[in-house]
Short mmCIF file of C-alpha atoms and ligand atoms in Angstrom, two decimals:
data_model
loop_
_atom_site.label_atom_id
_atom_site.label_comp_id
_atom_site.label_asym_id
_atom_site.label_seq_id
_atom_site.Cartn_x
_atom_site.Cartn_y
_atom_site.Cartn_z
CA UNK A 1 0.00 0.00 0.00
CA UNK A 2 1.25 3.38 -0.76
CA UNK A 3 1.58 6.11 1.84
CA UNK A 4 1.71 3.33 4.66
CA UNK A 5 2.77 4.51 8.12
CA UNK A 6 6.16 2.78 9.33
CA UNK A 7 7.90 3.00 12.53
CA UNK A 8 11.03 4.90 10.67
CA UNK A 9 9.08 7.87 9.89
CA UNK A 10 8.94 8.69 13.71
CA UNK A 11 5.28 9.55 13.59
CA UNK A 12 3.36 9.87 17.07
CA UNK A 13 0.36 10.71 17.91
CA UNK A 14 -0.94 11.96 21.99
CA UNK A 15 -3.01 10.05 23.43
CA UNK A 16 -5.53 12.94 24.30
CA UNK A 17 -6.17 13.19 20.35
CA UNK A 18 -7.44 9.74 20.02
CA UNK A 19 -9.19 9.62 23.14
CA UNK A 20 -11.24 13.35 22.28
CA UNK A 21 -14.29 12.57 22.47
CA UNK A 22 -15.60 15.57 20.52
CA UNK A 23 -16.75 17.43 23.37
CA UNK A 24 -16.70 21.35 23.27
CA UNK A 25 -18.08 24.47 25.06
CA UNK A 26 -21.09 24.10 23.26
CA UNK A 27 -21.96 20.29 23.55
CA UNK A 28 -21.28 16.72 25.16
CA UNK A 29 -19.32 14.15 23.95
CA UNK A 30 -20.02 12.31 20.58
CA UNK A 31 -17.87 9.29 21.04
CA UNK A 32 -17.96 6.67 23.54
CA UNK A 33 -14.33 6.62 25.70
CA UNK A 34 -11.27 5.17 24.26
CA UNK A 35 -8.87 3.70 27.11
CA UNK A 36 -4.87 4.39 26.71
CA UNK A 37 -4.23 0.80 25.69
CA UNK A 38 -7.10 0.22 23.38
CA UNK A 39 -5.33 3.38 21.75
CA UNK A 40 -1.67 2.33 21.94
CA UNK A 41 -2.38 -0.99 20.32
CA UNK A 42 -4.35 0.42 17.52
CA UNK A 43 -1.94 2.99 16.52
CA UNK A 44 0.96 0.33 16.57
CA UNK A 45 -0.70 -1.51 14.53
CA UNK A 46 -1.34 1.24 12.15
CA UNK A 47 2.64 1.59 12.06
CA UNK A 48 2.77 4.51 14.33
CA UNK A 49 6.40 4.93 16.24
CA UNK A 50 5.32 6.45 19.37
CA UNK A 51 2.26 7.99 21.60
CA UNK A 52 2.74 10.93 23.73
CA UNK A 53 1.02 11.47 26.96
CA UNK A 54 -0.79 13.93 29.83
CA UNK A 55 0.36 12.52 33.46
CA UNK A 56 -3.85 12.05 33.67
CA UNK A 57 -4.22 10.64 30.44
CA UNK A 58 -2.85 7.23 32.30
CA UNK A 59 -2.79 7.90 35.30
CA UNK A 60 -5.68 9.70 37.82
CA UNK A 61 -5.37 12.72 39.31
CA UNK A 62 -6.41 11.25 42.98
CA UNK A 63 -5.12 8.20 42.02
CA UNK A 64 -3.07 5.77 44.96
CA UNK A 65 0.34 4.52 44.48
CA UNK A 66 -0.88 1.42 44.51
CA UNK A 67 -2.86 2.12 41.22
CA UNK A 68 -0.15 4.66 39.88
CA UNK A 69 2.10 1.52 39.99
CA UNK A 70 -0.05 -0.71 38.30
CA UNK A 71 -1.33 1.34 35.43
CA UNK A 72 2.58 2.52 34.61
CA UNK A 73 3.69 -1.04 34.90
CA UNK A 74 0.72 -1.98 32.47
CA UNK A 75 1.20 0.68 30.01
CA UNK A 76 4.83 0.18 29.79
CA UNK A 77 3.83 -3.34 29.18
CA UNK A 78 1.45 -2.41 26.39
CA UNK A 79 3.64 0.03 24.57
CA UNK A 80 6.51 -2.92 24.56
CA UNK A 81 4.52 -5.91 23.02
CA UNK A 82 2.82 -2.70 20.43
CA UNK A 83 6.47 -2.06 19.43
CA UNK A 84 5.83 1.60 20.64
CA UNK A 85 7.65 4.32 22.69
CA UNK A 86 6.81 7.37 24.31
CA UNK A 87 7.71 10.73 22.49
CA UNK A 88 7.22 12.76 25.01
CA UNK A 89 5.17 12.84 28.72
CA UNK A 90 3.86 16.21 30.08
CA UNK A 91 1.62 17.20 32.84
CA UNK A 92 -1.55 18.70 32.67
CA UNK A 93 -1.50 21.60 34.13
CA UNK A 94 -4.92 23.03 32.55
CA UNK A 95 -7.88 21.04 33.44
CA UNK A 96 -8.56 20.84 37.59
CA UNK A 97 -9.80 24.05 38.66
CA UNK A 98 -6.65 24.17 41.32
CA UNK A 99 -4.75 25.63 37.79
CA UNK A 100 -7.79 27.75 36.58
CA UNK A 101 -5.40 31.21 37.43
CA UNK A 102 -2.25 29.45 35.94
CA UNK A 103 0.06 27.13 37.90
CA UNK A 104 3.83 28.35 37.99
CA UNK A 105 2.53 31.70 37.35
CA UNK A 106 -0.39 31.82 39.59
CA UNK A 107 -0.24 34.80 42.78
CA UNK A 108 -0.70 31.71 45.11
CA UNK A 109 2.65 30.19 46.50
CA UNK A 110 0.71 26.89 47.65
CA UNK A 111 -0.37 26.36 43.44
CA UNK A 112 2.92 27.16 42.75
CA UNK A 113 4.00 24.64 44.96
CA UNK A 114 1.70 21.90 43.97
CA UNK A 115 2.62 22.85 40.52
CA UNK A 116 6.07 21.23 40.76
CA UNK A 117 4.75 18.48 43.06
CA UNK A 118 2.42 17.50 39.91
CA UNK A 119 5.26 18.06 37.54
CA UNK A 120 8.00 16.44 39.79
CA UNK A 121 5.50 12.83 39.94
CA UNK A 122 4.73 13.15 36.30
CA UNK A 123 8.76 13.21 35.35
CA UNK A 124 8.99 10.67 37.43
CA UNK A 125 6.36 8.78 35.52
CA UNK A 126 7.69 9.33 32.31
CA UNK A 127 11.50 8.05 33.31
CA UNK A 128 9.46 4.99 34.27
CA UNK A 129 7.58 4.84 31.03
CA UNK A 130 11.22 5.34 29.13
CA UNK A 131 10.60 8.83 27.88
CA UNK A 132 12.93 11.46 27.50
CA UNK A 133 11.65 14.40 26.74
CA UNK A 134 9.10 16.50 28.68
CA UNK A 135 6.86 19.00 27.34
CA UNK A 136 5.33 21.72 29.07
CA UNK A 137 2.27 23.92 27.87
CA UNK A 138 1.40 26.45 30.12
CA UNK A 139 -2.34 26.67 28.87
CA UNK A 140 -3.77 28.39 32.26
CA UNK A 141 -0.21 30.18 33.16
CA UNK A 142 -2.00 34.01 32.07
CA UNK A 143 -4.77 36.04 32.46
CA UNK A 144 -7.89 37.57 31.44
CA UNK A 145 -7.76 40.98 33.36
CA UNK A 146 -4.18 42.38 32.80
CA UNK A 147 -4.37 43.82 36.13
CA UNK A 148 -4.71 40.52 38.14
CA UNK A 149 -0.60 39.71 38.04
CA UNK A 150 2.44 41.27 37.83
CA UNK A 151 3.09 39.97 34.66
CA UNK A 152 6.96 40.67 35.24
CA UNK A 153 6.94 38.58 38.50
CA UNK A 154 5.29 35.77 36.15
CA UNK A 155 8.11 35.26 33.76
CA UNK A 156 10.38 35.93 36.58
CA UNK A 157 8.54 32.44 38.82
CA UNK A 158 7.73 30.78 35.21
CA UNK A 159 11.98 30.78 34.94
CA UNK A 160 12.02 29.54 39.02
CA UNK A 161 10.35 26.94 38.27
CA UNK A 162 11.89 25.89 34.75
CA UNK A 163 15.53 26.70 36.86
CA UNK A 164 13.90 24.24 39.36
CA UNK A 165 13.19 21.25 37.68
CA UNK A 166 15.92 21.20 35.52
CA UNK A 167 18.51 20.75 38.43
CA UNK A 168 15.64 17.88 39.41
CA UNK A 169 16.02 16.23 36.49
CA UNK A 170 20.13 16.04 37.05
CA UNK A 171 20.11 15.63 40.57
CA UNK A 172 17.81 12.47 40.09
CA UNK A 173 20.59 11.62 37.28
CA UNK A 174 17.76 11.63 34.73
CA UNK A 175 17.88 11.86 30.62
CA UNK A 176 15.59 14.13 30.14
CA UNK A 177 15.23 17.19 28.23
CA UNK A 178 12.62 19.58 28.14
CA UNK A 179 10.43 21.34 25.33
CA UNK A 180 8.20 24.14 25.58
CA UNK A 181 5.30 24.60 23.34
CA UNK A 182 2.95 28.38 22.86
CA UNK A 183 0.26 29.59 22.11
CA UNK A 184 -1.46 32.94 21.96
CA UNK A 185 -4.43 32.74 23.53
CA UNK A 186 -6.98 29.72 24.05
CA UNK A 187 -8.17 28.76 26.82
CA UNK A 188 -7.20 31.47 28.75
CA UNK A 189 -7.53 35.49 27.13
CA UNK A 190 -4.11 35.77 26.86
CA UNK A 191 -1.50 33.22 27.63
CA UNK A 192 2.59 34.00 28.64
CA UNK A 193 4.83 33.58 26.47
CA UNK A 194 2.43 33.79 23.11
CA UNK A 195 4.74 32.40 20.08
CA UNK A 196 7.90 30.58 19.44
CA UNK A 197 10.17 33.30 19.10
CA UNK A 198 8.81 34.64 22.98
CA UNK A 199 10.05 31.19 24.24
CA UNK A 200 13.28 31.04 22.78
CA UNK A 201 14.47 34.29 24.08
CA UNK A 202 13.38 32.83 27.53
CA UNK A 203 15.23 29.59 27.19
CA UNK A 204 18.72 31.59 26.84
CA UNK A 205 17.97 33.04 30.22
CA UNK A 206 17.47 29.81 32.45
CA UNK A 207 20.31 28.42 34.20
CA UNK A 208 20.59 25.07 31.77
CA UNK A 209 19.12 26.58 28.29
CA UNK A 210 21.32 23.52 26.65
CA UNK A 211 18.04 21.31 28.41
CA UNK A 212 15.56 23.22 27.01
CA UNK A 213 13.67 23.36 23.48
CA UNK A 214 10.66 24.28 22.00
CA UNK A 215 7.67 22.49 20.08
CA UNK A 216 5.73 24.57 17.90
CA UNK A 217 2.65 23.60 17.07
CA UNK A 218 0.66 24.46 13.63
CA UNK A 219 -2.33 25.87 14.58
CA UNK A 220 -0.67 27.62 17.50
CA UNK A 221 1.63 29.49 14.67
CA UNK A 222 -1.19 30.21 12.36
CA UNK A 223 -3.51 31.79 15.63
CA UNK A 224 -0.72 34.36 16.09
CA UNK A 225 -1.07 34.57 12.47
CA UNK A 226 3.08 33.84 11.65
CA UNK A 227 4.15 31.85 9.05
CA UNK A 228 5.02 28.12 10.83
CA UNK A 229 7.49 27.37 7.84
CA UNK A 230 9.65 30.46 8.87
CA UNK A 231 9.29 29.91 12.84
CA UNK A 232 10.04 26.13 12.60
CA UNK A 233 13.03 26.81 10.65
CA UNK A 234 14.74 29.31 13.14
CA UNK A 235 13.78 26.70 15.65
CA UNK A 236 15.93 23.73 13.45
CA UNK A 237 18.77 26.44 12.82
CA UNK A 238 19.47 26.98 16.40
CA UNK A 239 19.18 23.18 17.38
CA UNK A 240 16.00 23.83 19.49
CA UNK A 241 13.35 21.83 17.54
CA UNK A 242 13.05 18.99 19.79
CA UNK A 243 9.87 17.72 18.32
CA UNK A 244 7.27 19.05 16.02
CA UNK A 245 3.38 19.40 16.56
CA UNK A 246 1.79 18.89 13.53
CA UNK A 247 -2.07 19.66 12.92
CA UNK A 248 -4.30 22.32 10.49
CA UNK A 249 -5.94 25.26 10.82
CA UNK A 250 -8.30 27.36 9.24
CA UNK A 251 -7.21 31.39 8.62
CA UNK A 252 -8.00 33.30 11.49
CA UNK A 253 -9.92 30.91 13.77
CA UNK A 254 -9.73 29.37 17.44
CA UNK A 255 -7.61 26.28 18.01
CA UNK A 256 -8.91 23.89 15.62
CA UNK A 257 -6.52 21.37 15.99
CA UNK A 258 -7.72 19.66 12.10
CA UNK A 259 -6.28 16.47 10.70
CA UNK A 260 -2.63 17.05 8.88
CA UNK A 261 -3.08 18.43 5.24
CA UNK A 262 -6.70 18.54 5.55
CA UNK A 263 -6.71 22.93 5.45
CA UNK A 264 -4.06 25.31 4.11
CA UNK A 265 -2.41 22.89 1.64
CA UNK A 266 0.32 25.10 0.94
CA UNK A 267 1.26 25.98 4.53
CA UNK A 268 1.44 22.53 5.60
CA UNK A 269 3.24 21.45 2.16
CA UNK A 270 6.27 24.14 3.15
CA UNK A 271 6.40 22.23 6.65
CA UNK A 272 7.11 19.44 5.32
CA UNK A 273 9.39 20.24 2.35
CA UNK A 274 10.95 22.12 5.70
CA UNK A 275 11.82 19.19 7.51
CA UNK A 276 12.27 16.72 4.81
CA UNK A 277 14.77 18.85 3.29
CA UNK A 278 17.03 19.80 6.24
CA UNK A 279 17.67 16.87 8.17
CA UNK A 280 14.77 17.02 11.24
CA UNK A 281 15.04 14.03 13.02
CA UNK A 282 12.70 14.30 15.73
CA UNK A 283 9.05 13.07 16.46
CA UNK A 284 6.35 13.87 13.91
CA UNK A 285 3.43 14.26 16.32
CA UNK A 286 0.11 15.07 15.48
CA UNK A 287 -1.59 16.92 18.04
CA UNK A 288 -5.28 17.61 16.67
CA UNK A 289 -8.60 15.15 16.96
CA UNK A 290 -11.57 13.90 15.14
CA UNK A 291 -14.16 16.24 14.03
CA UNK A 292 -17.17 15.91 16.18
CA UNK A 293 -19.06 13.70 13.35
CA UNK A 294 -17.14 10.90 14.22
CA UNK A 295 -17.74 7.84 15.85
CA UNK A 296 -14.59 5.43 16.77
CA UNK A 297 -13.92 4.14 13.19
CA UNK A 298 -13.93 7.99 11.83
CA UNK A 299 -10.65 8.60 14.89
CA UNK A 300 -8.60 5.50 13.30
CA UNK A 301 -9.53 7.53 9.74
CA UNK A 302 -8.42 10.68 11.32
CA UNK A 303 -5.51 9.18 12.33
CA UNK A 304 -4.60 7.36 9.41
CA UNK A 305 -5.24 10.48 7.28
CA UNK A 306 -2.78 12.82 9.49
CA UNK A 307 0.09 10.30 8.48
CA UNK A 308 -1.17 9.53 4.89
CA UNK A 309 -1.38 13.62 4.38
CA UNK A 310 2.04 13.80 5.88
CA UNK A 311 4.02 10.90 3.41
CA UNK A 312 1.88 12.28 0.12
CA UNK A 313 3.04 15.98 1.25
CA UNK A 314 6.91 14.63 1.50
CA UNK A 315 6.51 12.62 -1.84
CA UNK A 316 5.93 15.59 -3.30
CA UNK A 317 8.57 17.85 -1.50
CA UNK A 318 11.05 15.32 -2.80
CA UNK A 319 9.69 15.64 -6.12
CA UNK A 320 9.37 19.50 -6.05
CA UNK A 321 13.64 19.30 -5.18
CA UNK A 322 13.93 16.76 -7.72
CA UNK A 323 11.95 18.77 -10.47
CA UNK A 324 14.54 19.34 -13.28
CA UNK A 325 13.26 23.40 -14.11
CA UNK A 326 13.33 23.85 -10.34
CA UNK A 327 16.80 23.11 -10.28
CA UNK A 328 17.19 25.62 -12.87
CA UNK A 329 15.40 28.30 -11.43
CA UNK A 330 17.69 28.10 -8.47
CA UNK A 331 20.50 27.71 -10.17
CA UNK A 332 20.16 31.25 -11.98
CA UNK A 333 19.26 32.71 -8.64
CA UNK A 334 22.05 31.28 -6.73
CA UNK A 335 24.98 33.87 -7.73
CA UNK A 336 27.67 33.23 -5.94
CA UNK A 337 29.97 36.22 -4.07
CA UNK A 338 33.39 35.64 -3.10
CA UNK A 339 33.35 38.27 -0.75
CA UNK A 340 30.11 37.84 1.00
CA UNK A 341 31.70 34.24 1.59
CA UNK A 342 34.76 36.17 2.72
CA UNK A 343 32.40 37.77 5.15
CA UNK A 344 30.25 34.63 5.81
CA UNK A 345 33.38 32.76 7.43
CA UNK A 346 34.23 35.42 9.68
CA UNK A 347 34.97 39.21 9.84
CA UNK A 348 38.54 40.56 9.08
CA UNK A 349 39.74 43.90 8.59
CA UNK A 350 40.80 43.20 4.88
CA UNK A 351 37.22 41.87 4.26
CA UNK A 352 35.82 44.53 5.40
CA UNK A 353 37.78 47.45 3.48
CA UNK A 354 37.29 45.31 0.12
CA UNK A 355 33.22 45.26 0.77
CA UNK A 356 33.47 48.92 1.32
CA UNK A 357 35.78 49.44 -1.51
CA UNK A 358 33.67 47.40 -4.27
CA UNK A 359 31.36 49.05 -6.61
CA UNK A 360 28.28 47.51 -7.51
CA UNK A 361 25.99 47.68 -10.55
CA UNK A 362 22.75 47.65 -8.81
CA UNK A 363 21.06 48.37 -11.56
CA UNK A 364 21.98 45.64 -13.54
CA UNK A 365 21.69 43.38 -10.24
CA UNK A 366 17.91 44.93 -10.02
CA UNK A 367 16.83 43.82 -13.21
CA UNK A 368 16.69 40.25 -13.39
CA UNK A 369 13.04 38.38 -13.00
CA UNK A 370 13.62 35.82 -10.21
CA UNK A 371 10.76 33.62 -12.25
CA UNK A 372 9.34 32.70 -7.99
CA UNK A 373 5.49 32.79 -10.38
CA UNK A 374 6.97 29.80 -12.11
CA UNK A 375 8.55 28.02 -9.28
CA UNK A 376 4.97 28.79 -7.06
CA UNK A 377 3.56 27.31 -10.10
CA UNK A 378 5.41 24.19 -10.19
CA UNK A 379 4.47 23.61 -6.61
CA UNK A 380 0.81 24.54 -7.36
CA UNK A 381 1.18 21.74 -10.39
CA UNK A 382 2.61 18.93 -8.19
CA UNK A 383 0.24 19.62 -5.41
CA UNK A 384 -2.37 19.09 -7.25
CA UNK A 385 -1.20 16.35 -8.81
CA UNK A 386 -1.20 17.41 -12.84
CA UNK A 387 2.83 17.52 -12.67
CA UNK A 388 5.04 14.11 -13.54
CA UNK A 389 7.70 13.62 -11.80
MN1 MN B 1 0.25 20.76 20.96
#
């Protein structure tokens, strides 16, 4: 079969994506409950590489040890005889009311406190589990009324408690790293540290940045209307993109979390040819869910269309580098510069006085068509499936 899943394309899905039951703020749940395992064993048989996970997902929030132990032990076995690993673990952070004025972030020391209790059990979970990476989304760590915080003692206790849990992590001799994910707004009015770009700047201010990355997400990009192509990239080029969240989104809406490739074509189609192209080696994970239509055979077609979406998409990446006029597009754009490669490996006084000295023709420079209609065209063609390869 063509455009079949396998374990080497490192695609993983959360298990709060399968398991959405298609509730929202305007009506109940349209599928009947899908347990962790049911999930786990489905999606490795679909060819799936890993599942990602909520410390609740698993395991209850009031749960005993006695059942914490059991469920971990049984999941572990589960993902083992599935062929499956954990992408990442996170803690959820969002949904008990104890987090409904953020949890790092909120005025109260005690939920600040029982924010890196939670967070503390749930690394310990995942280490258990085998994972080793940790996400954190700080869905609730914001505000609606500007007023309510000092929003400069927020990012000061969001670092204390990043700072924190990083010299956890080494002191219990762990290998874990950790990724941070935004968003703009959603559940709360307006959430810390809103895009990608707001999160890396953090990360070179905490006492291990070398632990800490990011995971963009799609939809999250597209809310804060940025292009994800562009904000993914600077993520790769600076050795930050840990993992990638992968979903779509129509222009200008709420968090829609859609099925890969299902809305903006072309946006998602750059992702890809992104990552294909420049050696990302990290998780593919899909972080959306099933529209609401669905029962539980239309969440195994969602899934199965997220990764289908994704190989087509990378098919034709490889075919849009591979396209012979392309090539020769590029090619007459490329003009090479032996003095901006003078400058490009590293300043020197000599360098500089010969780019200061040279005279250039921009006229003649100016003038050329850079024939991008054509090459958008090509892309256009392939996409839509008219072009040969
Ligand atoms: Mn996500």
């Amino acid at each position: 079969m063509a455009y079949e899943p396998r374990k080497e394309d490192k695609f993983s899905f959360g298990l709060w994506t399968c398991a959405n039951r298609g509730r929202d703020p305007f009506g109940e749940a349209t599928r009947p409950p899908l347990d962790p395992f049911t999930i786990v064993r489905k999606l490795g048989e679909m060819g799936v590489w890993g599942v990602s996970l909520h410390d609740n997902d698993l395991i209850p929030i009031d749960a005993s040890v006695a059942e914490r132990d059991r469920l971990l032990k049984e999941f572990k076995k589960t993902l083992d005889e599935s062929g499956m690993v954990i992408a990442m673990a996170t803690t959820n952070m969002f949904y008990d009311p104890v987090f409904k004025d953020g949890g790092f972030t909120s005025n109260d020391g005690r939920v600040r406190s029982y924010s890196l209790h939670k967070v503390m059990h749930a690394i310990d979970a995942a280490v258990e589990l085998g994972a080793d990476t940790f996400v954190f989304w700080g869905g609730r760590e914001g505000t609606e009324v500007d007023l309510s915080k000092n929003h400069v003692d927020s990012v000061k206790r969001y670092r204390e408690a990043l700072n924190f849990l990083c010299h956890y992590v080494k002191d219990q001799g762990y290998n874990m790293r950790f990724s941070l994910e935004a968003k703009p707004n959603e559940p709360r009015g307006d959430i810390y540290f809103s895009t990608t770009g707001a999160l890396l700047g953090f990360i070179a201010t905490l006492d291990y940045p070398e632990m800490v990355g990011v995971n963009p997400e799609v939809a999250h990009e597209l809310m804060a209307n940025l292009n994800c192509a562009h904000v993914y990239a600077q993520c790769l080029e600076a050795g930050k993109l840990f993992l990638v969240h992968l979903n779509s989104q129509k222009y200008a809406r709420y968090d829609q979390d859609l099925r890969f490739g299902s809305e903006d074509i072309q946006g998602n189609f750059a992702l890809v040819h992104l990552l294909e192209t420049n050696g990302f080696d990290g998780a593919r994970e899909f972080d959306a869910h099933p529209y609401r239509t669905e029962d539980v055979d239309g969440v195994w077609d969602f899934a199965m269309g997220c990764m289908r979406n994704y190989l087509i998409l990378k098919e034709k990446a490889l075919q849009f580098e591979a396209d012979p006029e392309v090539q020769e597009i590029r090619a007459a754009n490329d003009g090479a510069c032996a003095l901006w490669e003078a400058a490009a490996g590293g300043y020197s006084p000599e360098t500089a006085r010969a780019i200061k000295a040279e005279s250039y023709d921009i006229k003649a420079m100016a003038e050329r068509g850079l024939r991008y209609e054509r090459l958008s065209q090509i892309a256009c063609e392939i996409l839509l499936g008219v072009r040969k390869a």
